[in-house]
Backbone as numpy.savetxt, mean C-alpha at the origin, in Angstrom:
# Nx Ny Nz CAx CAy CAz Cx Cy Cz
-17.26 7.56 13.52 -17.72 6.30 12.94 -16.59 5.68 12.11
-16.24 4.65 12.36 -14.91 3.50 11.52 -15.22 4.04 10.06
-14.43 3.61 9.52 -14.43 3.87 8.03 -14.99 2.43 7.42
-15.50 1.61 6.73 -15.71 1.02 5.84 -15.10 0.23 5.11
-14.97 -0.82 5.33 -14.04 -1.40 4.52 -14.48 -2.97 4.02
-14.95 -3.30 2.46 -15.01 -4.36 2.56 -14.19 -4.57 0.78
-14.38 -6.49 1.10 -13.55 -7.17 -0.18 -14.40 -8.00 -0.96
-14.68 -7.36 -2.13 -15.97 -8.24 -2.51 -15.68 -9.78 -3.05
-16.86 -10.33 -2.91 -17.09 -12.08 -3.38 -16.09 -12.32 -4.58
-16.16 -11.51 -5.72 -15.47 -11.41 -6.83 -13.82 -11.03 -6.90
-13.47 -10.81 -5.87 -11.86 -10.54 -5.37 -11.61 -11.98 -4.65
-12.30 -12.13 -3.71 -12.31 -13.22 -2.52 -12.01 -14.62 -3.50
-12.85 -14.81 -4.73 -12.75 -16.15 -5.37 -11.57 -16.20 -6.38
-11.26 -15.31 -6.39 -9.89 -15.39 -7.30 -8.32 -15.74 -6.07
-8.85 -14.71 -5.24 -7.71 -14.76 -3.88 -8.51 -15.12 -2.96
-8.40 -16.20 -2.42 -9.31 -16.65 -1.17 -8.07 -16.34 0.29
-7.15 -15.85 -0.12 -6.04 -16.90 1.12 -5.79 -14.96 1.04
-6.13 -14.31 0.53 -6.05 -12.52 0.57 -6.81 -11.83 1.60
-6.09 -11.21 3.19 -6.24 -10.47 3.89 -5.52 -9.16 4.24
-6.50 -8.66 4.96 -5.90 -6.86 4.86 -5.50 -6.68 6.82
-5.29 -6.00 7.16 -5.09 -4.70 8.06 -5.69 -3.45 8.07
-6.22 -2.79 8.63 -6.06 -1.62 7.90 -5.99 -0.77 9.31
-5.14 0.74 9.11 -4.86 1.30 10.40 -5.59 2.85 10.19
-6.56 3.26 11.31 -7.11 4.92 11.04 -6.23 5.37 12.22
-5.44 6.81 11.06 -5.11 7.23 12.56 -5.38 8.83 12.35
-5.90 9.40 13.25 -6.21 10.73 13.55 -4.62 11.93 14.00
-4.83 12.60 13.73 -3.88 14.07 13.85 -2.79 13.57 14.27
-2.19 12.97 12.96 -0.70 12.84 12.45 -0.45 13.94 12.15
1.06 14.35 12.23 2.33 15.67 11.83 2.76 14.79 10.40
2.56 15.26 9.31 3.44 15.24 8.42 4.36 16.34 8.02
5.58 15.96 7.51 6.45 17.17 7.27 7.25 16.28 6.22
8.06 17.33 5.55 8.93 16.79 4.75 9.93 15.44 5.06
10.51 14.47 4.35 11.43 13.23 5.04 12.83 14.31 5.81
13.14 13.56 6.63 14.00 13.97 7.86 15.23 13.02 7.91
16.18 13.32 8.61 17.07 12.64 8.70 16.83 11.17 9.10
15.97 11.06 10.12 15.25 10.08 11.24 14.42 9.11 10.04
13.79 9.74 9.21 13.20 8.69 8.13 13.80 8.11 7.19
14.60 9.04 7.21 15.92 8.54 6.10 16.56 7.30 6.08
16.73 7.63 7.44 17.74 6.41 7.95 17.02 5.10 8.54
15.55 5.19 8.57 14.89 3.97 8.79 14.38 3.40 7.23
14.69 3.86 6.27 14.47 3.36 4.85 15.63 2.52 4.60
16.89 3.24 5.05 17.68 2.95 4.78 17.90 1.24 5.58
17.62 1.41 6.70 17.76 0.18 7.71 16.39 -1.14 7.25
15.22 -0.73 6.59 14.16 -1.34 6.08 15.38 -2.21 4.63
15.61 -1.33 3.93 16.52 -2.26 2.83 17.90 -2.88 3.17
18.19 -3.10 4.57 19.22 -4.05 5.13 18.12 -4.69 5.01
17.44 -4.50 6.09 16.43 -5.92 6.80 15.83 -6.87 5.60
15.60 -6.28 3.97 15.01 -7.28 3.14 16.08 -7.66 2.56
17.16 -7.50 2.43 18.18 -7.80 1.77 18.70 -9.06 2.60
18.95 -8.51 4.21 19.01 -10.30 4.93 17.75 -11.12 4.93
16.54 -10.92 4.74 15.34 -11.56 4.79 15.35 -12.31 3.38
16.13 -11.91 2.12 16.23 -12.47 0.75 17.64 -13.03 1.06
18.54 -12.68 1.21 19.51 -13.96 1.42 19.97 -14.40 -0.38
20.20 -13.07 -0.74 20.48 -13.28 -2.39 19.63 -13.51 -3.33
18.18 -13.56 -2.83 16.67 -13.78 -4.05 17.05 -12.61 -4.51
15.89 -12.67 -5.35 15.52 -11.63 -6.50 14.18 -12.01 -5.21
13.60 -10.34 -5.33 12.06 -10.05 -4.42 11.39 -11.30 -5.12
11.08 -11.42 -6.40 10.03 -12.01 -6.60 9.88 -13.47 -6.73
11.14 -14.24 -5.94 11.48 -15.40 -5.56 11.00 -15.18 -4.08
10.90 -14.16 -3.08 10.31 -14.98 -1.83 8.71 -15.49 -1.99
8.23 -16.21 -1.23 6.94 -16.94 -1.49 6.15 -16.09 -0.97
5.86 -14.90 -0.52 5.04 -13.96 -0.63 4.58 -13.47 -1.57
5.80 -13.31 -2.65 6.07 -12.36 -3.73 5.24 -13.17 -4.87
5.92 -14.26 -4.24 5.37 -16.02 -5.46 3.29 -15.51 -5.38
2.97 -15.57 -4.32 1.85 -15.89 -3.62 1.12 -14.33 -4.93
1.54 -13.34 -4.53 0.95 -12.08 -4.91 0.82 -12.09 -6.45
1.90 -12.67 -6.95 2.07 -12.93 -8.63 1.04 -13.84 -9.27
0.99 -14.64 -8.61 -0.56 -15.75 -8.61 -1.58 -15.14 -8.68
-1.96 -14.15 -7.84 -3.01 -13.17 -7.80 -3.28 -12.28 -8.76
-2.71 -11.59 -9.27 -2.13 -11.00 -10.27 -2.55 -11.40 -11.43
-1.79 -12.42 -11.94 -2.19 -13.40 -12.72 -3.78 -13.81 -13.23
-4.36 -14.14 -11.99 -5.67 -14.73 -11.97 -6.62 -13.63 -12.21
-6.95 -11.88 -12.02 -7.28 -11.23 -12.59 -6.75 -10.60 -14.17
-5.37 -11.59 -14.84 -5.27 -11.11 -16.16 -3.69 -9.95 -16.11
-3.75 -9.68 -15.15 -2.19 -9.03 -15.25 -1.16 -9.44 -15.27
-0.11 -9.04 -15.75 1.38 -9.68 -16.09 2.00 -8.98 -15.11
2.70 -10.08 -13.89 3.57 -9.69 -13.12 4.86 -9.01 -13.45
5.30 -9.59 -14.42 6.76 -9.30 -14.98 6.61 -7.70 -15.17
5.32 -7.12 -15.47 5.22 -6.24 -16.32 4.36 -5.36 -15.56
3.74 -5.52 -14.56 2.88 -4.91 -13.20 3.18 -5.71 -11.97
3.93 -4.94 -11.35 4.76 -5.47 -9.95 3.64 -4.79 -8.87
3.48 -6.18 -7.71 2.52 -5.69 -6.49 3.81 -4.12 -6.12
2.69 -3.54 -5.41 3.64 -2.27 -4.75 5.25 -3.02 -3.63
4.78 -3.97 -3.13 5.85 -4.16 -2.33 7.44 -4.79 -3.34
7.10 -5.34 -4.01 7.88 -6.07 -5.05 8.38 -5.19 -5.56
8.12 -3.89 -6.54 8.12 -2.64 -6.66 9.24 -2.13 -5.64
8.62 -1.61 -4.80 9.78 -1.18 -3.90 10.78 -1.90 -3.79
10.91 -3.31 -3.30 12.20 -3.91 -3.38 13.10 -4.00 -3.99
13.01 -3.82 -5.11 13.38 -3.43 -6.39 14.52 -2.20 -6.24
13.63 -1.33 -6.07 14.11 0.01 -5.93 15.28 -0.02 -4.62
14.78 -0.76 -3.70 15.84 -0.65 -2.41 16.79 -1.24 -2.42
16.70 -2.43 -3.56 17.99 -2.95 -3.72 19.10 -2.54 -4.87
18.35 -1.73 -4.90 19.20 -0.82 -6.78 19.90 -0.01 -6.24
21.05 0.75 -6.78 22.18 1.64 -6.46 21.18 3.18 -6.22
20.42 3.24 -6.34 19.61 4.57 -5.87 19.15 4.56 -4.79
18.67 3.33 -4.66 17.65 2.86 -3.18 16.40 3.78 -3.33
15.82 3.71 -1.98 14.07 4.33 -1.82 13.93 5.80 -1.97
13.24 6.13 -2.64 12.96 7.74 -2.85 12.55 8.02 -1.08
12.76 9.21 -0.69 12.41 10.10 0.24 11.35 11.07 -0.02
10.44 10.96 0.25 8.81 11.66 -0.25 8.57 12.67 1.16
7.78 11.94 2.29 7.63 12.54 3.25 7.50 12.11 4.23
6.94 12.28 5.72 7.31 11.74 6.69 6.35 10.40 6.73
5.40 10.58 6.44 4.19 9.37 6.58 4.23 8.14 5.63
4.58 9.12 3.83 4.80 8.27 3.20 6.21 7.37 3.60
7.69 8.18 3.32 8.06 7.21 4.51 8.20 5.88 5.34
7.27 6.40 6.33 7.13 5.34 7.48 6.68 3.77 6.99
5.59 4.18 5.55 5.12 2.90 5.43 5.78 2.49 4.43
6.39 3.15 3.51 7.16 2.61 3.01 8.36 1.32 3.48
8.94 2.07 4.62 9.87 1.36 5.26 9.17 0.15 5.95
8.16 0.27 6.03 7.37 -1.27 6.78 7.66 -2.31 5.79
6.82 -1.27 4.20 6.54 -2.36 3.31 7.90 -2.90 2.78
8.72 -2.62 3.11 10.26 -3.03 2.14 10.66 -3.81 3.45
10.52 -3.56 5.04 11.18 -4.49 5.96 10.59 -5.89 6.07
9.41 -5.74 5.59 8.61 -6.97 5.69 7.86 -7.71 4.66
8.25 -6.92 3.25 7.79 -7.09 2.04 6.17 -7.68 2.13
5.43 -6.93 2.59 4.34 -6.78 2.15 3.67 -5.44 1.19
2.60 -5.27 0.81 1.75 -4.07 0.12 1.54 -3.20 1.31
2.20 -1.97 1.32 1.42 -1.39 2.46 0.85 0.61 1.65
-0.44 0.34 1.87 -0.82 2.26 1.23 -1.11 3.09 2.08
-0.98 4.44 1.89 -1.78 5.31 2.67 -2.63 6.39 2.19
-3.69 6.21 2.51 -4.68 6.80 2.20 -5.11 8.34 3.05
-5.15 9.69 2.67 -5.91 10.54 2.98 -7.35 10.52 3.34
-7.60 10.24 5.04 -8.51 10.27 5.25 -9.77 11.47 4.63
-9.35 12.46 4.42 -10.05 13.73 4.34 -10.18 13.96 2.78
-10.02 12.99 2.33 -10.28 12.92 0.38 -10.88 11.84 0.29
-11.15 10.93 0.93 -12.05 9.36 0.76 -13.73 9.72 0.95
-13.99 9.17 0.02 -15.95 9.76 -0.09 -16.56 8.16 0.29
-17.01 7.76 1.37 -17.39 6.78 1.87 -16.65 6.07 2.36
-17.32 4.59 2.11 -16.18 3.26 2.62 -15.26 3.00 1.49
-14.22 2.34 1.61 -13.34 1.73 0.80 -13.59 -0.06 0.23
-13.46 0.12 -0.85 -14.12 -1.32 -1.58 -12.86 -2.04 -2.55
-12.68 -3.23 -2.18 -11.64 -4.05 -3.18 -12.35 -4.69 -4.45
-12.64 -4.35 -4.87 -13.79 -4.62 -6.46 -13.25 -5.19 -7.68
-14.13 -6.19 -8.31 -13.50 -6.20 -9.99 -14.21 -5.23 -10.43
-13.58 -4.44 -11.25 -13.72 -2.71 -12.05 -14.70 -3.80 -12.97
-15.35 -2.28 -13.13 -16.49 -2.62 -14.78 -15.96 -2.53 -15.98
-14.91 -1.38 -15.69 -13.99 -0.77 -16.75 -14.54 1.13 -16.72
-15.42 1.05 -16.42 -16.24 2.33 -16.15 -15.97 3.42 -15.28
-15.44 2.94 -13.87 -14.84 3.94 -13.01 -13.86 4.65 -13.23
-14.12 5.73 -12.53 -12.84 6.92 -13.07 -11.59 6.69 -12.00
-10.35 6.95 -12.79 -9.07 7.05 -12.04 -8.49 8.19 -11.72
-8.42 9.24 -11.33 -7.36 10.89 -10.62 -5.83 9.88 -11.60
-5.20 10.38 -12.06 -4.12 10.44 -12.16 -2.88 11.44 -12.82
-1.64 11.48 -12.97 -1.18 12.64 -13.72 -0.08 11.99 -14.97
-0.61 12.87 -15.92 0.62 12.04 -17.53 0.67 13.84 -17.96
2.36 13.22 -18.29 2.91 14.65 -18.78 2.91 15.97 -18.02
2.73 15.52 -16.68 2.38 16.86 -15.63 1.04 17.46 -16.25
-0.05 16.70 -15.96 -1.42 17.48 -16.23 -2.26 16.16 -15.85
-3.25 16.86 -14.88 -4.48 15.72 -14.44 -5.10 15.26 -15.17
-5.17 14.16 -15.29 -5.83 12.91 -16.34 -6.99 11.84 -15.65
-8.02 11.72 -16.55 -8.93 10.64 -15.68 -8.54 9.43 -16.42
-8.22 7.95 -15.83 -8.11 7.11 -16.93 -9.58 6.12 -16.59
-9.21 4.80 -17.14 -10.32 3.60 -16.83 -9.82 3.03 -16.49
-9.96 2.24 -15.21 -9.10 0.44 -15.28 -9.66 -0.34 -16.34
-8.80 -1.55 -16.91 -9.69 -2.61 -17.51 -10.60 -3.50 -16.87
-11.54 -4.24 -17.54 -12.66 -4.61 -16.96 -12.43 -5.68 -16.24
-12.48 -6.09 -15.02 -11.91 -7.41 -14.29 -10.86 -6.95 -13.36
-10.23 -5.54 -13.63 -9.00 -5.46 -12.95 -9.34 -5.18 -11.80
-8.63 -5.30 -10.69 -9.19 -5.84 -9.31 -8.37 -4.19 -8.28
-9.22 -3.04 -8.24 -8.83 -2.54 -7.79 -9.45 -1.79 -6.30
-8.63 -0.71 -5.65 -9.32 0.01 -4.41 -10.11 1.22 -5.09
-11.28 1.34 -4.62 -12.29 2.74 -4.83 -12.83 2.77 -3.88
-13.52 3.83 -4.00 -14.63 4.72 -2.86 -15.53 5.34 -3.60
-16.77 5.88 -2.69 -17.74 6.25 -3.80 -17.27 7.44 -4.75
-16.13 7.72 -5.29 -16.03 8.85 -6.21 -15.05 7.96 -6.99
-14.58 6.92 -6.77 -13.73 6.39 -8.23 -12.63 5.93 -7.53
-11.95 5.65 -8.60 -10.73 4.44 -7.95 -9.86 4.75 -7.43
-9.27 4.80 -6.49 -8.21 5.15 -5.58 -6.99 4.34 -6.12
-6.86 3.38 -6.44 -5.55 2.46 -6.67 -5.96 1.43 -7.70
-4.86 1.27 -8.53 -4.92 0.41 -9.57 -4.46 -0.81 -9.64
-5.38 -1.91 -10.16 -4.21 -3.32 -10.27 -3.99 -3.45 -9.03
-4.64 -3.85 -7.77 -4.40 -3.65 -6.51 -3.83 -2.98 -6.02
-2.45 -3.10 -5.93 -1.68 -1.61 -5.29 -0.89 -1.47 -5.92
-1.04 -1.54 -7.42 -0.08 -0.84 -8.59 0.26 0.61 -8.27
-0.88 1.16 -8.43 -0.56 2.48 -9.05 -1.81 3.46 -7.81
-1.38 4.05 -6.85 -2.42 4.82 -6.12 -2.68 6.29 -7.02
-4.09 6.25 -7.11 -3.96 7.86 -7.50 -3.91 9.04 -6.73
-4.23 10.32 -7.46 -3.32 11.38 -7.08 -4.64 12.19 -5.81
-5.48 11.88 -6.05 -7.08 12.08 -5.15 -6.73 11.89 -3.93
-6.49 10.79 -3.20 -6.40 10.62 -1.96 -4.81 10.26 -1.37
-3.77 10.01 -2.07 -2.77 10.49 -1.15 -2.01 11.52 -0.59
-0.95 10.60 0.27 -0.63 11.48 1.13 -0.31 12.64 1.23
-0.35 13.77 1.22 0.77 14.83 1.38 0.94 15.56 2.57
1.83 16.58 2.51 2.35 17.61 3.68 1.24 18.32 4.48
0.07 18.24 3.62 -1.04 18.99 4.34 -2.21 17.71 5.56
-1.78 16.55 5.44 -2.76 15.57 5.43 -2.43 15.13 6.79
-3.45 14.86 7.44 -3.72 15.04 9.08 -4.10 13.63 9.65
-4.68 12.99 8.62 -5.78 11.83 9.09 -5.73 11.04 7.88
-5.26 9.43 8.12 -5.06 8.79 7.15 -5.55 7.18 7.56
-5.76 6.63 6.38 -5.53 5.44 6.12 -4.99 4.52 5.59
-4.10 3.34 6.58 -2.70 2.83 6.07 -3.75 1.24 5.87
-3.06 0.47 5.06 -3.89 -0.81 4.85 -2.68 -1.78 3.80
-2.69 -2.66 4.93 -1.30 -3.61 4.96 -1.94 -5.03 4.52
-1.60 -5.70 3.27 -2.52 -6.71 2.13 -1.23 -8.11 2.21
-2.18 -8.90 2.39 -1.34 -9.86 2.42 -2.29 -11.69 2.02
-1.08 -12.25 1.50 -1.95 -13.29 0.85 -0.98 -14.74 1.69
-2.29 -15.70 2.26 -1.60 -16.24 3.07 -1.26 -16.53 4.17
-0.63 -17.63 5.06 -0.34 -17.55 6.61 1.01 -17.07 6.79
1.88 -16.98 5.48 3.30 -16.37 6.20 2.77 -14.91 5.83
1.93 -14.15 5.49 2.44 -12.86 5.46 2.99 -11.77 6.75
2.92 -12.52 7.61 3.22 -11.39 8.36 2.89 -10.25 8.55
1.12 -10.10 8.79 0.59 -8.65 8.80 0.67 -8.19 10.30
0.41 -8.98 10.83 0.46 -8.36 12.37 1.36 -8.08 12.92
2.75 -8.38 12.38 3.90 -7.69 13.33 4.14 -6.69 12.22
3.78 -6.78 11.37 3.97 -5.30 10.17 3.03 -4.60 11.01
2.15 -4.41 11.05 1.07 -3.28 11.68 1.23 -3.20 12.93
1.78 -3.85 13.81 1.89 -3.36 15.35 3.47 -2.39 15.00
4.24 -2.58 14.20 5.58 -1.66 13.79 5.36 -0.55 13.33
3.93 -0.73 12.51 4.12 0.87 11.82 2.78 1.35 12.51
1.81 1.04 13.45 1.38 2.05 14.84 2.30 2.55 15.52
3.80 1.81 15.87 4.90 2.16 17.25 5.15 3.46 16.00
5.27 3.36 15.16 6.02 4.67 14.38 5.34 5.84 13.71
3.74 5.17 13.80 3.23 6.46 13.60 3.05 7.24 15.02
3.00 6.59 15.68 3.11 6.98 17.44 4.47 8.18 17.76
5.37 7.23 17.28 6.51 8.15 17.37 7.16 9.33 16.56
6.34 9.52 15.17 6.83 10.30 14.51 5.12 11.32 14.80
4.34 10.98 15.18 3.44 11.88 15.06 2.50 11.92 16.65
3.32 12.21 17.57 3.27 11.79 19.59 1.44 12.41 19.75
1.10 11.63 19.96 -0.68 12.67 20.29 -1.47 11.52 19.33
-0.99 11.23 18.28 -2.28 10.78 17.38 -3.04 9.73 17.41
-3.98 9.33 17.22 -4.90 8.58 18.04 -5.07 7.60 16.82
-4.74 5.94 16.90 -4.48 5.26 15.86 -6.05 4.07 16.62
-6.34 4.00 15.32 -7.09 2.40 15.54 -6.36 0.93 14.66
-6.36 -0.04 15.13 -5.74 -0.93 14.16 -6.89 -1.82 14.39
-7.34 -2.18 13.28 -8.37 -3.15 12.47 -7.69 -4.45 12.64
-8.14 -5.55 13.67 -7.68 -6.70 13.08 -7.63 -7.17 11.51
-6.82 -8.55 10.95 -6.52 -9.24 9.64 -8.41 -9.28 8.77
-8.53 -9.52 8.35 -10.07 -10.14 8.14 -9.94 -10.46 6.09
């Protein structure tokens, strides 16, 4: 049975022009990052670096578009960067993109080639459907401070991802918690590619990172969710 996925009225009227993707894919290989992932992170931060043409990330009009959003639930962009903005950041800095693992990875490199939000979710830790919600302030967050598991709260209005056991991601795709992602053990996931707008470019982002979960994980059986 599909997984669940909706964006409530109260997200929708703040971001009306805000659509998703979202990809299930069954018995993926994760393993540690590889040479092969390495070097497609590496080739993801050419590709935004000619796609910016000397911006700062948060000068392309995607970036413009997401900061608006942001905004309109009460958060400070300057000061809470969408996940993709975030990364760009990082890929264009003398360190470049951390190397995590093979899955995380893959979408990583989507989200920096095409500067959109892209997450992945552990199918096998998600307790129902997945919901884009304004928080009460009440739901619980998985997260870790000081190396030790911590529950926090979002603030009230803040516009985040949960499932029926609590919030999966913060501030939209600030901050994912530690509950449902990815790791080395994780078989079955959910990737979900956010975009605000007619330039976002979700559909050639998500037909790129099926060809690569295809190819880094040969057997696994992907569904891709049209935009909605």
């Amino acid at each position: 049975m599909p997984l669940k996925i909706t964006v409530s009225d109260e997200v929708r009227a703040i971001a009306p022009d805000f659509h998703h993707i979202a990809i299930e894919a069954y018995g993926l290989v994760n393993t540690p990052s590889t040479p092969q992932t390495s070097a497609l992170l590496d080739d993801a931060a050419s590709r935004l670096a000619a796609r910016l043409d000397g911006r700062a990330p948060h000068e392309d009009p995607h970036m413009v578009a997401w900061r608006a959003a942001y905004t309109a639930f009460g958060a400070k962009p300057n000061r809470t960067r969408n996940s993709a903005e975030a990364l760009a950041k990082r890929a264009l800095a003398d360190g470049g993109l951390p190397r995590i693992n093979t899955l995380v990875d893959v979408y990583n490199a989507i989200s920096v080639a095409h500067l959109i939000p892209v997450g992945g979710e552990d199918l096998g830790h998600i307790r129902g459907g997945m919901r884009l919600i304004r928080a009460t302030g009440e739901e619980g967050f998985v997260t870790v401070a000081s190396g030790e598991e911590v529950v926090e709260h979002p603030d009230a209005g803040e516009v985040v991802w949960c499932d029926d056991e609590g919030v999966t991601c913060r501030r939209w795709n600030w901050r994912q918690g530690t509950r449902t992602r990815l790791t080395d053990t994780s078989v079955d996931a959910l990737f979900l590619l956010e975009g605000m707008g007619g330039h976002a470019g979700l559909e050639a982002a998500g037909a790129e990172l099926a060809e690569l979960l295809q190819k880094f994980s040969p057997g696994a059986r992907l569904t891709v969710h049209p935009a909605r």
